[in-house]
């Protein structure tokens, strides 16, 4: 007989921009708070699009968060929370993979939201590796702004060429596979 253990696990919520990753992350973390669990939420320093102390979804829901430069610093909070939420994971360094596994091994629930692909449809930061470490994966879709189909791609409509260019609808659009290839 297998004996159930109280082990931790990793959940990843991925998809293109505007697919509701932050909304879904906030939904899961708020439910954990209702269950009286201690929740800590982190985001990388590079992203300060709306607010410094909150993670904010495109529909303006928000939850208090801690901004860190290095993913290793998340581990310092190991005694302060049962549930670890991480937003914009694509902007964290690759140590996030090891940190997430270490927390899960301690029995923590780690909920990670991030872009799986960049504007060229290439793997983005630690997220694709995290998908193979995760017990649970949710891939969300947005609505293609060109044709209304399901969008799994993020098209950059501005001219910059760096992988990381912070922007919103001024620079990015959710597109389906067909429309991603169009101008
Ligand atoms: P993500 O974290 O994936 O970028 P958010 O949770 O911040 O997404 O925002 C999702 C919200 O964005 C949707 O609920 C909707 O209100 C809005 N939205 C804007 N553009 C689109 C689009 N093209 N398709 C779907 N939702 C969109
Ligand atoms: Zn389309």
CSV table of C-alpha atoms and ligand atoms in Angstrom, one decimal:
chain,number,residue,atom,x,y,z
A,1,UNK,CA,0.0,0.0,0.0
A,2,UNK,CA,1.2,3.5,-0.8
A,3,UNK,CA,1.0,5.8,2.2
A,4,UNK,CA,0.0,9.4,1.3
A,5,UNK,CA,2.6,12.0,2.4
A,6,UNK,CA,2.3,15.7,2.9
A,7,UNK,CA,4.8,16.6,0.3
A,8,UNK,CA,5.0,19.9,-1.6
A,9,UNK,CA,4.6,20.5,-5.3
A,10,UNK,CA,5.1,22.9,-8.1
A,11,UNK,CA,2.3,24.4,-10.2
A,12,UNK,CA,3.1,26.4,-13.4
A,13,UNK,CA,0.6,28.7,-15.0
A,14,UNK,CA,1.8,29.7,-18.5
A,15,UNK,CA,0.6,31.2,-21.8
A,16,UNK,CA,1.0,34.4,-23.8
A,17,UNK,CA,0.5,38.0,-22.6
A,18,UNK,CA,-3.1,38.9,-21.7
A,19,UNK,CA,-4.1,35.2,-21.2
A,20,UNK,CA,-5.0,35.7,-17.5
A,21,UNK,CA,-1.9,34.2,-15.8
A,22,UNK,CA,-1.8,36.9,-13.1
A,23,UNK,CA,-5.5,36.7,-12.6
A,24,UNK,CA,-5.3,32.9,-12.2
A,25,UNK,CA,-2.3,33.2,-9.8
A,26,UNK,CA,-4.1,35.8,-7.7
A,27,UNK,CA,-7.2,33.5,-7.7
A,28,UNK,CA,-5.3,30.5,-6.4
A,29,UNK,CA,-3.4,32.6,-3.8
A,30,UNK,CA,-6.6,34.2,-2.5
A,31,UNK,CA,-8.1,30.8,-2.1
A,32,UNK,CA,-5.1,29.7,-0.1
A,33,UNK,CA,-5.5,32.7,2.2
A,34,UNK,CA,-9.2,31.7,2.7
A,35,UNK,CA,-7.9,28.3,3.8
A,36,UNK,CA,-5.8,30.2,6.5
A,37,UNK,CA,-2.5,29.3,4.9
A,38,UNK,CA,0.4,31.7,4.9
A,39,UNK,CA,1.0,33.0,1.5
A,40,UNK,CA,4.1,34.9,0.2
A,41,UNK,CA,4.2,36.4,-3.3
A,42,UNK,CA,7.3,37.4,-5.2
A,43,UNK,CA,8.1,39.1,-8.4
A,44,UNK,CA,11.4,40.0,-10.1
A,45,UNK,CA,12.7,43.5,-10.0
A,46,UNK,CA,12.7,44.2,-13.7
A,47,UNK,CA,9.0,44.4,-13.9
A,48,UNK,CA,7.5,47.6,-12.4
A,49,UNK,CA,4.8,48.2,-15.0
A,50,UNK,CA,2.0,49.1,-12.6
A,51,UNK,CA,3.0,49.0,-9.0
A,52,UNK,CA,6.0,48.2,-6.9
A,53,UNK,CA,4.4,46.4,-4.0
A,54,UNK,CA,1.6,44.5,-5.7
A,55,UNK,CA,1.1,42.1,-8.5
A,56,UNK,CA,-1.6,43.5,-10.7
A,57,UNK,CA,-3.6,41.7,-13.4
A,58,UNK,CA,-4.7,43.5,-16.5
A,59,UNK,CA,-8.2,43.6,-15.1
A,60,UNK,CA,-6.7,45.5,-12.1
A,61,UNK,CA,-7.0,42.9,-9.4
A,62,UNK,CA,-4.0,43.1,-7.1
A,63,UNK,CA,-2.3,41.3,-4.2
A,64,UNK,CA,0.7,42.4,-2.1
A,65,UNK,CA,4.0,41.1,-3.3
A,66,UNK,CA,7.7,41.2,-2.5
A,67,UNK,CA,10.1,42.4,-5.1
A,68,UNK,CA,13.4,40.5,-5.4
A,69,UNK,CA,16.4,40.8,-7.7
A,70,UNK,CA,17.6,37.2,-7.2
A,71,UNK,CA,15.5,34.1,-7.1
A,72,UNK,CA,17.7,32.6,-4.4
A,73,UNK,CA,16.3,35.2,-2.0
A,74,UNK,CA,12.9,33.5,-2.2
A,75,UNK,CA,14.4,30.7,-0.2
A,76,UNK,CA,15.0,33.0,2.8
A,77,UNK,CA,11.2,33.1,3.3
A,78,UNK,CA,11.0,29.4,3.8
A,79,UNK,CA,9.9,29.6,7.4
A,80,UNK,CA,7.4,32.4,6.8
A,81,UNK,CA,5.0,30.8,4.3
A,82,UNK,CA,3.2,27.5,3.3
A,83,UNK,CA,2.4,28.7,-0.2
A,84,UNK,CA,4.8,30.6,-2.5
A,85,UNK,CA,3.5,32.6,-5.4
A,86,UNK,CA,5.8,33.8,-8.1
A,87,UNK,CA,4.7,36.1,-10.9
A,88,UNK,CA,6.6,37.1,-14.1
A,89,UNK,CA,8.8,34.1,-13.6
A,90,UNK,CA,10.4,34.5,-17.1
A,91,UNK,CA,12.3,37.5,-15.7
A,92,UNK,CA,13.9,35.5,-12.9
A,93,UNK,CA,17.3,33.8,-13.2
A,94,UNK,CA,17.6,30.0,-13.7
A,95,UNK,CA,18.2,29.4,-10.0
A,96,UNK,CA,14.4,29.7,-9.7
A,97,UNK,CA,14.3,26.0,-10.8
A,98,UNK,CA,16.4,24.8,-7.9
A,99,UNK,CA,14.8,27.1,-5.4
A,100,UNK,CA,11.3,25.9,-6.4
A,101,UNK,CA,12.4,22.3,-6.1
A,102,UNK,CA,14.0,22.9,-2.7
A,103,UNK,CA,10.8,24.6,-1.4
A,104,UNK,CA,8.6,21.7,-2.8
A,105,UNK,CA,10.9,19.3,-1.0
A,106,UNK,CA,10.3,21.1,2.3
A,107,UNK,CA,6.6,20.5,1.7
A,108,UNK,CA,5.7,23.9,0.3
A,109,UNK,CA,3.2,24.6,-2.5
A,110,UNK,CA,4.9,26.7,-5.2
A,111,UNK,CA,2.6,28.4,-7.7
A,112,UNK,CA,4.5,30.0,-10.6
A,113,UNK,CA,3.1,32.2,-13.4
A,114,UNK,CA,5.1,33.3,-16.4
A,115,UNK,CA,5.4,33.6,-20.1
A,116,UNK,CA,6.6,30.2,-21.6
A,117,UNK,CA,7.7,31.9,-24.8
A,118,UNK,CA,9.1,35.3,-25.8
A,119,UNK,CA,8.1,37.5,-28.7
A,120,UNK,CA,10.0,35.3,-31.1
A,121,UNK,CA,8.3,32.2,-29.7
A,122,UNK,CA,11.5,31.0,-28.1
A,123,UNK,CA,11.7,29.6,-24.5
A,124,UNK,CA,11.7,32.4,-22.0
A,125,UNK,CA,14.0,32.3,-18.9
A,126,UNK,CA,13.5,29.5,-16.5
A,127,UNK,CA,9.8,28.8,-17.4
A,128,UNK,CA,10.2,26.0,-19.9
A,129,UNK,CA,12.5,24.1,-17.6
A,130,UNK,CA,10.1,24.6,-14.8
A,131,UNK,CA,7.4,23.0,-16.9
A,132,UNK,CA,9.3,19.7,-16.8
A,133,UNK,CA,9.7,20.0,-13.0
A,134,UNK,CA,6.1,20.9,-12.3
A,135,UNK,CA,3.5,18.4,-11.0
A,136,UNK,CA,0.7,20.6,-12.4
A,137,UNK,CA,0.7,22.7,-15.6
A,138,UNK,CA,-2.0,25.1,-16.8
A,139,UNK,CA,-1.5,26.6,-20.2
A,140,UNK,CA,-3.9,29.6,-20.8
A,141,UNK,CA,-4.8,31.3,-24.0
A,142,UNK,CA,-5.7,34.9,-24.8
A,143,UNK,CA,-7.9,36.1,-27.7
A,144,UNK,CA,-6.1,36.8,-31.0
A,145,UNK,CA,-6.6,40.6,-31.6
A,146,UNK,CA,-6.5,40.0,-35.4
A,147,UNK,CA,-9.0,37.1,-35.9
A,148,UNK,CA,-10.6,36.3,-32.6
A,149,UNK,CA,-9.2,32.7,-32.4
A,150,UNK,CA,-7.4,31.4,-29.4
A,151,UNK,CA,-4.0,33.1,-28.9
A,152,UNK,CA,-0.9,31.2,-27.6
A,153,UNK,CA,1.7,33.7,-29.0
A,154,UNK,CA,2.8,37.2,-28.0
A,155,UNK,CA,3.6,39.4,-31.0
A,156,UNK,CA,5.8,42.4,-30.5
A,157,UNK,CA,4.5,45.3,-32.6
A,158,UNK,CA,7.3,47.8,-31.7
A,159,UNK,CA,10.7,47.7,-33.4
A,160,UNK,CA,13.0,46.7,-30.5
A,161,UNK,CA,15.0,43.6,-30.7
A,162,UNK,CA,16.0,42.7,-27.1
A,163,UNK,CA,14.3,39.7,-25.5
A,164,UNK,CA,13.2,41.8,-22.5
A,165,UNK,CA,11.4,45.0,-23.5
A,166,UNK,CA,8.8,46.0,-20.9
A,167,UNK,CA,5.6,47.0,-22.4
A,168,UNK,CA,1.8,46.5,-22.7
A,169,UNK,CA,-0.6,46.9,-25.5
A,170,UNK,CA,1.6,49.6,-26.9
A,171,UNK,CA,4.2,47.0,-27.7
A,172,UNK,CA,2.6,43.5,-27.6
A,173,UNK,CA,-0.5,41.7,-29.0
A,174,UNK,CA,-1.9,38.3,-28.3
A,175,UNK,CA,-2.0,36.3,-31.6
A,176,UNK,CA,-2.9,32.9,-32.8
A,177,UNK,CA,-0.4,30.8,-34.7
A,178,UNK,CA,-1.5,32.0,-38.1
A,179,UNK,CA,-1.7,35.6,-37.2
A,180,UNK,CA,1.6,35.5,-35.3
A,181,UNK,CA,3.4,35.0,-38.7
A,182,UNK,CA,1.7,38.0,-40.3
A,183,UNK,CA,2.9,41.6,-40.1
B,1,LIG,P1,-1.4,37.9,-18.1
B,1,LIG,O1,-0.8,37.8,-16.7
B,1,LIG,O2,-1.5,36.6,-18.7
B,1,LIG,O3,-0.7,38.9,-18.9
B,1,LIG,P2,-3.6,39.2,-16.8
B,1,LIG,O4,-4.2,38.3,-15.8
B,1,LIG,O5,-2.7,40.3,-16.4
B,1,LIG,O6,-2.9,38.4,-18.0
B,1,LIG,O7,-4.8,39.9,-17.7
B,1,LIG,C1,-5.8,39.1,-18.3
B,1,LIG,C2,-6.9,40.1,-18.7
B,1,LIG,O8,-6.5,40.9,-19.8
B,1,LIG,C3,-8.2,39.4,-19.3
B,1,LIG,O9,-9.0,39.0,-18.2
B,1,LIG,C4,-8.8,40.6,-20.1
B,1,LIG,O10,-9.5,41.4,-19.2
B,1,LIG,C5,-7.6,41.4,-20.5
B,1,LIG,N1,-7.2,41.3,-22.0
B,1,LIG,C6,-6.7,42.2,-22.7
B,1,LIG,N2,-6.4,41.9,-23.9
B,1,LIG,C7,-6.8,40.6,-24.1
B,1,LIG,C8,-6.8,39.6,-25.1
B,1,LIG,N3,-6.4,39.9,-26.3
B,1,LIG,N4,-7.3,38.4,-24.9
B,1,LIG,C9,-7.8,38.1,-23.6
B,1,LIG,N5,-7.8,38.9,-22.6
B,1,LIG,C10,-7.4,40.2,-22.8
B,2,LIG,ZN1,-5.5,35.1,-35.3
